[in-house]
mmCIF file of N, CA and C in Angstrom:
data_model
loop_
_atom_site.group_PDB
_atom_site.id
_atom_site.type_symbol
_atom_site.label_atom_id
_atom_site.label_comp_id
_atom_site.label_asym_id
_atom_site.label_seq_id
_atom_site.Cartn_x
_atom_site.Cartn_y
_atom_site.Cartn_z
ATOM 1 N N UNK A 198 0.846 -1.178 0.000
ATOM 2 C CA UNK A 198 0.000 0.000 0.000
ATOM 3 C C UNK A 198 0.886 1.234 0.000
ATOM 4 N N UNK A 199 0.620 2.142 -0.923
ATOM 5 C CA UNK A 199 1.350 3.406 -0.969
ATOM 6 C C UNK A 199 0.773 4.358 0.065
ATOM 7 N N UNK A 200 1.539 5.370 0.440
ATOM 8 C CA UNK A 200 1.080 6.374 1.404
ATOM 9 C C UNK A 200 -0.205 7.020 0.913
ATOM 10 N N UNK A 201 -0.282 7.331 -0.371
ATOM 11 C CA UNK A 201 -1.467 7.992 -0.914
ATOM 12 C C UNK A 201 -2.708 7.118 -0.851
ATOM 13 N N UNK A 202 -2.537 5.814 -0.692
ATOM 14 C CA UNK A 202 -3.667 4.906 -0.640
ATOM 15 C C UNK A 202 -4.171 4.664 0.776
ATOM 16 N N UNK A 203 -3.465 5.174 1.753
ATOM 17 C CA UNK A 203 -3.898 4.991 3.137
ATOM 18 C C UNK A 203 -5.165 5.793 3.389
ATOM 19 N N UNK A 204 -6.115 5.233 4.132
ATOM 20 C CA UNK A 204 -7.335 5.988 4.434
ATOM 21 C C UNK A 204 -7.005 7.268 5.182
ATOM 22 N N UNK A 205 -7.805 8.274 4.941
ATOM 23 C CA UNK A 205 -7.600 9.581 5.554
ATOM 24 C C UNK A 205 -8.551 9.687 6.741
ATOM 25 N N UNK A 206 -8.093 9.241 7.912
ATOM 26 C CA UNK A 206 -8.948 9.138 9.084
ATOM 27 C C UNK A 206 -9.400 10.478 9.634
ATOM 28 N N UNK A 207 -8.707 11.549 9.312
ATOM 29 C CA UNK A 207 -9.069 12.855 9.843
ATOM 30 C C UNK A 207 -10.302 13.430 9.161
ATOM 31 N N UNK A 208 -10.674 12.866 8.043
ATOM 32 C CA UNK A 208 -11.823 13.361 7.296
ATOM 33 C C UNK A 208 -13.035 12.482 7.549
ATOM 34 N N UNK A 209 -14.194 13.082 7.813
ATOM 35 C CA UNK A 209 -15.398 12.271 7.991
ATOM 36 C C UNK A 209 -15.799 11.554 6.711
ATOM 37 N N UNK A 210 -15.266 11.972 5.570
ATOM 38 C CA UNK A 210 -15.635 11.372 4.297
ATOM 39 C C UNK A 210 -14.955 10.028 4.068
ATOM 40 N N UNK A 211 -14.283 9.512 5.102
ATOM 41 C CA UNK A 211 -13.635 8.215 4.974
ATOM 42 C C UNK A 211 -14.659 7.131 4.646
ATOM 43 N N UNK A 212 -15.934 7.378 4.934
ATOM 44 C CA UNK A 212 -16.981 6.403 4.624
ATOM 45 C C UNK A 212 -17.054 6.120 3.127
ATOM 46 N N UNK A 213 -16.538 7.012 2.309
ATOM 47 C CA UNK A 213 -16.535 6.790 0.869
ATOM 48 C C UNK A 213 -15.475 5.794 0.470
ATOM 49 N N UNK A 214 -14.513 5.524 1.350
ATOM 50 C CA UNK A 214 -13.436 4.605 1.032
ATOM 51 C C UNK A 214 -12.338 5.229 0.192
ATOM 52 N N UNK A 215 -12.350 6.548 0.048
ATOM 53 C CA UNK A 215 -11.318 7.211 -0.750
ATOM 54 C C UNK A 215 -10.027 7.328 0.039
ATOM 55 N N UNK A 216 -8.917 7.216 -0.677
ATOM 56 C CA UNK A 216 -7.616 7.438 -0.053
ATOM 57 C C UNK A 216 -7.452 8.932 0.229
ATOM 58 N N UNK A 217 -6.398 9.252 0.929
ATOM 59 C CA UNK A 217 -6.103 10.662 1.227
ATOM 60 C C UNK A 217 -5.959 11.471 -0.069
ATOM 61 N N UNK A 218 -5.190 10.956 -1.010
ATOM 62 C CA UNK A 218 -4.974 11.672 -2.267
ATOM 63 C C UNK A 218 -6.270 11.767 -3.068
ATOM 64 N N UNK A 219 -7.040 10.686 -3.093
ATOM 65 C CA UNK A 219 -8.317 10.716 -3.809
ATOM 66 C C UNK A 219 -9.267 11.743 -3.194
ATOM 67 N N UNK A 220 -9.227 11.860 -1.880
ATOM 68 C CA UNK A 220 -10.046 12.876 -1.204
ATOM 69 C C UNK A 220 -9.607 14.269 -1.628
ATOM 70 N N UNK A 221 -8.298 14.502 -1.686
ATOM 71 C CA UNK A 221 -7.789 15.806 -2.141
ATOM 72 C C UNK A 221 -8.245 16.088 -3.567
ATOM 73 N N UNK A 222 -8.118 15.087 -4.429
ATOM 74 C CA UNK A 222 -8.521 15.256 -5.827
ATOM 75 C C UNK A 222 -10.021 15.531 -5.911
ATOM 76 N N UNK A 223 -10.820 14.782 -5.153
ATOM 77 C CA UNK A 223 -12.273 14.976 -5.204
ATOM 78 C C UNK A 223 -12.662 16.350 -4.697
ATOM 79 N N UNK A 224 -12.009 16.825 -3.677
ATOM 80 C CA UNK A 224 -12.282 18.186 -3.181
ATOM 81 C C UNK A 224 -12.009 19.214 -4.275
ATOM 82 N N UNK A 225 -10.949 19.025 -5.028
ATOM 83 C CA UNK A 225 -10.625 19.956 -6.111
ATOM 84 C C UNK A 225 -11.599 19.809 -7.279
ATOM 85 N N UNK A 226 -12.015 18.580 -7.564
ATOM 86 C CA UNK A 226 -13.031 18.371 -8.596
ATOM 87 C C UNK A 226 -14.303 19.125 -8.207
ATOM 88 N N UNK A 227 -14.677 19.041 -6.943
ATOM 89 C CA UNK A 227 -15.905 19.675 -6.465
ATOM 90 C C UNK A 227 -15.856 21.199 -6.561
ATOM 91 N N UNK A 228 -14.645 21.761 -6.654
ATOM 92 C CA UNK A 228 -14.529 23.214 -6.816
ATOM 93 C C UNK A 228 -14.543 23.617 -8.285
ATOM 94 N N UNK A 229 -14.672 22.602 -9.170
ATOM 95 C CA UNK A 229 -14.774 22.901 -10.592
ATOM 96 C C UNK A 229 -13.456 22.906 -11.343
ATOM 97 N N UNK A 230 -12.403 22.429 -10.717
ATOM 98 C CA UNK A 230 -11.103 22.416 -11.390
ATOM 99 C C UNK A 230 -11.008 21.279 -12.393
ATOM 100 N N UNK A 231 -10.292 21.524 -13.474
ATOM 101 C CA UNK A 231 -10.055 20.501 -14.499
ATOM 102 C C UNK A 231 -8.936 19.576 -14.036
ATOM 103 N N UNK A 232 -8.767 18.446 -14.727
ATOM 104 C CA UNK A 232 -7.669 17.536 -14.400
ATOM 105 C C UNK A 232 -6.323 18.239 -14.509
ATOM 106 N N UNK A 233 -6.160 19.070 -15.526
ATOM 107 C CA UNK A 233 -4.910 19.812 -15.694
ATOM 108 C C UNK A 233 -4.645 20.759 -14.535
ATOM 109 N N UNK A 234 -5.680 21.447 -14.086
ATOM 110 C CA UNK A 234 -5.528 22.361 -12.954
ATOM 111 C C UNK A 234 -5.215 21.604 -11.671
ATOM 112 N N UNK A 235 -5.876 20.460 -11.497
ATOM 113 C CA UNK A 235 -5.611 19.630 -10.317
ATOM 114 C C UNK A 235 -4.172 19.134 -10.350
ATOM 115 N N UNK A 236 -3.719 18.680 -11.512
ATOM 116 C CA UNK A 236 -2.340 18.204 -11.658
ATOM 117 C C UNK A 236 -1.346 19.288 -11.264
ATOM 118 N N UNK A 237 -1.565 20.493 -11.737
ATOM 119 C CA UNK A 237 -0.653 21.596 -11.392
ATOM 120 C C UNK A 237 -0.696 21.888 -9.902
ATOM 121 N N UNK A 238 -1.892 21.921 -9.337
ATOM 122 C CA UNK A 238 -2.061 22.245 -7.921
ATOM 123 C C UNK A 238 -1.378 21.219 -7.012
ATOM 124 N N UNK A 239 -1.479 19.939 -7.373
ATOM 125 C CA UNK A 239 -0.935 18.868 -6.537
ATOM 126 C C UNK A 239 0.446 18.381 -6.997
ATOM 127 N N UNK A 240 1.004 19.036 -8.016
ATOM 128 C CA UNK A 240 2.314 18.669 -8.557
ATOM 129 C C UNK A 240 2.336 17.203 -9.012
ATOM 130 N N UNK A 241 1.310 16.831 -9.773
ATOM 131 C CA UNK A 241 1.181 15.489 -10.329
ATOM 132 C C UNK A 241 1.086 15.592 -11.837
ATOM 133 N N UNK A 242 1.268 14.477 -12.520
ATOM 134 C CA UNK A 242 1.027 14.475 -13.961
ATOM 135 C C UNK A 242 -0.482 14.406 -14.187
ATOM 136 N N UNK A 243 -0.906 14.864 -15.339
ATOM 137 C CA UNK A 243 -2.321 14.811 -15.670
ATOM 138 C C UNK A 243 -2.800 13.358 -15.761
ATOM 139 N N UNK A 244 -1.937 12.469 -16.208
ATOM 140 C CA UNK A 244 -2.267 11.040 -16.289
ATOM 141 C C UNK A 244 -2.536 10.473 -14.897
ATOM 142 N N UNK A 245 -1.735 10.863 -13.920
ATOM 143 C CA UNK A 245 -1.932 10.407 -12.549
ATOM 144 C C UNK A 245 -3.271 10.903 -12.014
ATOM 145 N N UNK A 246 -3.587 12.149 -12.288
ATOM 146 C CA UNK A 246 -4.870 12.696 -11.854
ATOM 147 C C UNK A 246 -6.010 11.917 -12.503
ATOM 148 N N UNK A 247 -5.877 11.636 -13.791
ATOM 149 C CA UNK A 247 -6.913 10.880 -14.495
ATOM 150 C C UNK A 247 -7.111 9.507 -13.851
ATOM 151 N N UNK A 248 -6.010 8.858 -13.453
ATOM 152 C CA UNK A 248 -6.112 7.568 -12.767
ATOM 153 C C UNK A 248 -6.838 7.705 -11.431
ATOM 154 N N UNK A 249 -6.514 8.761 -10.679
ATOM 155 C CA UNK A 249 -7.215 9.012 -9.414
ATOM 156 C C UNK A 249 -8.710 9.234 -9.670
ATOM 157 N N UNK A 250 -9.031 10.018 -10.681
ATOM 158 C CA UNK A 250 -10.433 10.304 -11.001
ATOM 159 C C UNK A 250 -11.169 9.013 -11.336
ATOM 160 N N UNK A 251 -10.562 8.155 -12.116
ATOM 161 C CA UNK A 251 -11.208 6.886 -12.463
ATOM 162 C C UNK A 251 -11.449 6.015 -11.235
ATOM 163 N N UNK A 252 -10.488 5.981 -10.304
ATOM 164 C CA UNK A 252 -10.684 5.208 -9.069
ATOM 165 C C UNK A 252 -11.765 5.827 -8.200
ATOM 166 N N UNK A 253 -11.808 7.167 -8.172
ATOM 167 C CA UNK A 253 -12.852 7.863 -7.407
ATOM 168 C C UNK A 253 -14.226 7.489 -7.950
ATOM 169 N N UNK A 254 -14.383 7.543 -9.264
ATOM 170 C CA UNK A 254 -15.664 7.180 -9.882
ATOM 171 C C UNK A 254 -16.064 5.764 -9.492
ATOM 172 N N UNK A 255 -15.115 4.841 -9.545
ATOM 173 C CA UNK A 255 -15.410 3.444 -9.202
ATOM 174 C C UNK A 255 -15.830 3.316 -7.743
ATOM 175 N N UNK A 256 -15.117 3.988 -6.860
ATOM 176 C CA UNK A 256 -15.429 3.891 -5.432
ATOM 177 C C UNK A 256 -16.753 4.554 -5.087
ATOM 178 N N UNK A 257 -17.088 5.647 -5.767
ATOM 179 C CA UNK A 257 -18.353 6.335 -5.505
ATOM 180 C C UNK A 257 -19.514 5.716 -6.276
ATOM 181 N N UNK A 258 -19.193 4.856 -7.245
ATOM 182 C CA UNK A 258 -20.230 4.217 -8.045
ATOM 183 C C UNK A 258 -20.898 5.168 -9.017
ATOM 184 N N UNK A 259 -20.104 6.072 -9.587
ATOM 185 C CA UNK A 259 -20.624 7.051 -10.545
ATOM 186 C C UNK A 259 -19.871 6.925 -11.862
ATOM 187 N N UNK A 260 -20.416 7.568 -12.897
ATOM 188 C CA UNK A 260 -19.757 7.486 -14.198
ATOM 189 C C UNK A 260 -19.506 8.846 -14.828
ATOM 190 N N UNK A 261 -19.688 9.922 -14.060
ATOM 191 C CA UNK A 261 -19.411 11.245 -14.606
ATOM 192 C C UNK A 261 -18.977 12.210 -13.506
ATOM 193 N N UNK A 262 -18.311 13.256 -13.925
ATOM 194 C CA UNK A 262 -17.835 14.289 -13.015
ATOM 195 C C UNK A 262 -19.008 14.970 -12.303
ATOM 196 N N UNK A 263 -20.043 15.278 -13.054
ATOM 197 C CA UNK A 263 -21.214 15.965 -12.482
ATOM 198 C C UNK A 263 -21.856 15.106 -11.397
ATOM 199 N N UNK A 264 -22.010 13.819 -11.666
ATOM 200 C CA UNK A 264 -22.616 12.914 -10.688
ATOM 201 C C UNK A 264 -21.725 12.775 -9.460
ATOM 202 N N UNK A 265 -20.424 12.698 -9.670
ATOM 203 C CA UNK A 265 -19.485 12.609 -8.550
ATOM 204 C C UNK A 265 -19.574 13.857 -7.675
ATOM 205 N N UNK A 266 -19.619 15.021 -8.298
ATOM 206 C CA UNK A 266 -19.711 16.275 -7.544
ATOM 207 C C UNK A 266 -21.025 16.337 -6.778
ATOM 208 N N UNK A 267 -22.128 15.988 -7.417
ATOM 209 C CA UNK A 267 -23.429 16.006 -6.739
ATOM 210 C C UNK A 267 -23.415 15.103 -5.513
ATOM 211 N N UNK A 268 -22.908 13.884 -5.675
ATOM 212 C CA UNK A 268 -22.846 12.937 -4.565
ATOM 213 C C UNK A 268 -21.935 13.450 -3.458
ATOM 214 N N UNK A 269 -20.800 13.995 -3.840
ATOM 215 C CA UNK A 269 -19.829 14.511 -2.870
ATOM 216 C C UNK A 269 -20.417 15.649 -2.050
ATOM 217 N N UNK A 270 -21.065 16.582 -2.730
ATOM 218 C CA UNK A 270 -21.650 17.726 -2.027
ATOM 219 C C UNK A 270 -22.828 17.311 -1.163
ATOM 220 N N UNK A 271 -23.594 16.330 -1.636
ATOM 221 C CA UNK A 271 -24.713 15.811 -0.853
ATOM 222 C C UNK A 271 -24.205 15.168 0.433
ATOM 223 N N UNK A 272 -23.159 14.373 0.319
ATOM 224 C CA UNK A 272 -22.580 13.734 1.504
ATOM 225 C C UNK A 272 -21.987 14.770 2.445
ATOM 226 N N UNK A 273 -21.353 15.783 1.891
ATOM 227 C CA UNK A 273 -20.759 16.837 2.716
ATOM 228 C C UNK A 273 -21.843 17.563 3.509
ATOM 229 N N UNK A 274 -22.978 17.815 2.874
ATOM 230 C CA UNK A 274 -24.085 18.505 3.546
ATOM 231 C C UNK A 274 -24.622 17.656 4.702
ATOM 232 N N UNK A 275 -24.676 16.350 4.507
ATOM 233 C CA UNK A 275 -25.173 15.454 5.573
ATOM 234 C C UNK A 275 -24.185 15.366 6.717
ATOM 235 N N UNK A 276 -22.899 15.571 6.441
ATOM 236 C CA UNK A 276 -21.874 15.419 7.462
ATOM 237 C C UNK A 276 -21.594 16.707 8.224
ATOM 238 N N UNK A 277 -22.204 17.805 7.802
ATOM 239 C CA UNK A 277 -21.986 19.083 8.494
ATOM 240 C C UNK A 277 -22.455 18.937 9.933
ATOM 241 N N UNK A 278 -21.658 19.417 10.888
ATOM 242 C CA UNK A 278 -22.077 19.324 12.285
ATOM 243 C C UNK A 278 -23.334 20.149 12.524
ATOM 244 N N UNK A 279 -24.223 19.600 13.287
ATOM 245 C CA UNK A 279 -25.473 20.303 13.583
ATOM 246 C C UNK A 279 -25.304 21.078 14.893
ATOM 247 N N UNK A 280 -25.733 22.301 14.894
ATOM 248 C CA UNK A 280 -25.672 23.157 16.099
ATOM 249 C C UNK A 280 -27.079 23.323 16.634
ATOM 250 N N UNK A 281 -27.283 22.847 17.848
ATOM 251 C CA UNK A 281 -28.626 22.928 18.430
ATOM 252 C C UNK A 281 -28.675 24.004 19.473
#
């Protein structure tokens, strides 16, 4: 197991089964960044980002960027701490 594949326990989104790096990539996808922009931001090749995106889609059970973002934001909204 590579370091990037280790679960990111500090994030409540660990329920998705995404690795730390995949979580970083998904967060950037959710902000509307392209694979090229994500690659530059994380100092990765665009091919590596594409591989991460494909694994993210498989783990989330989606087949498009829009669906992945919708699911991600929906889960984030459910995980927001409630203040009573």
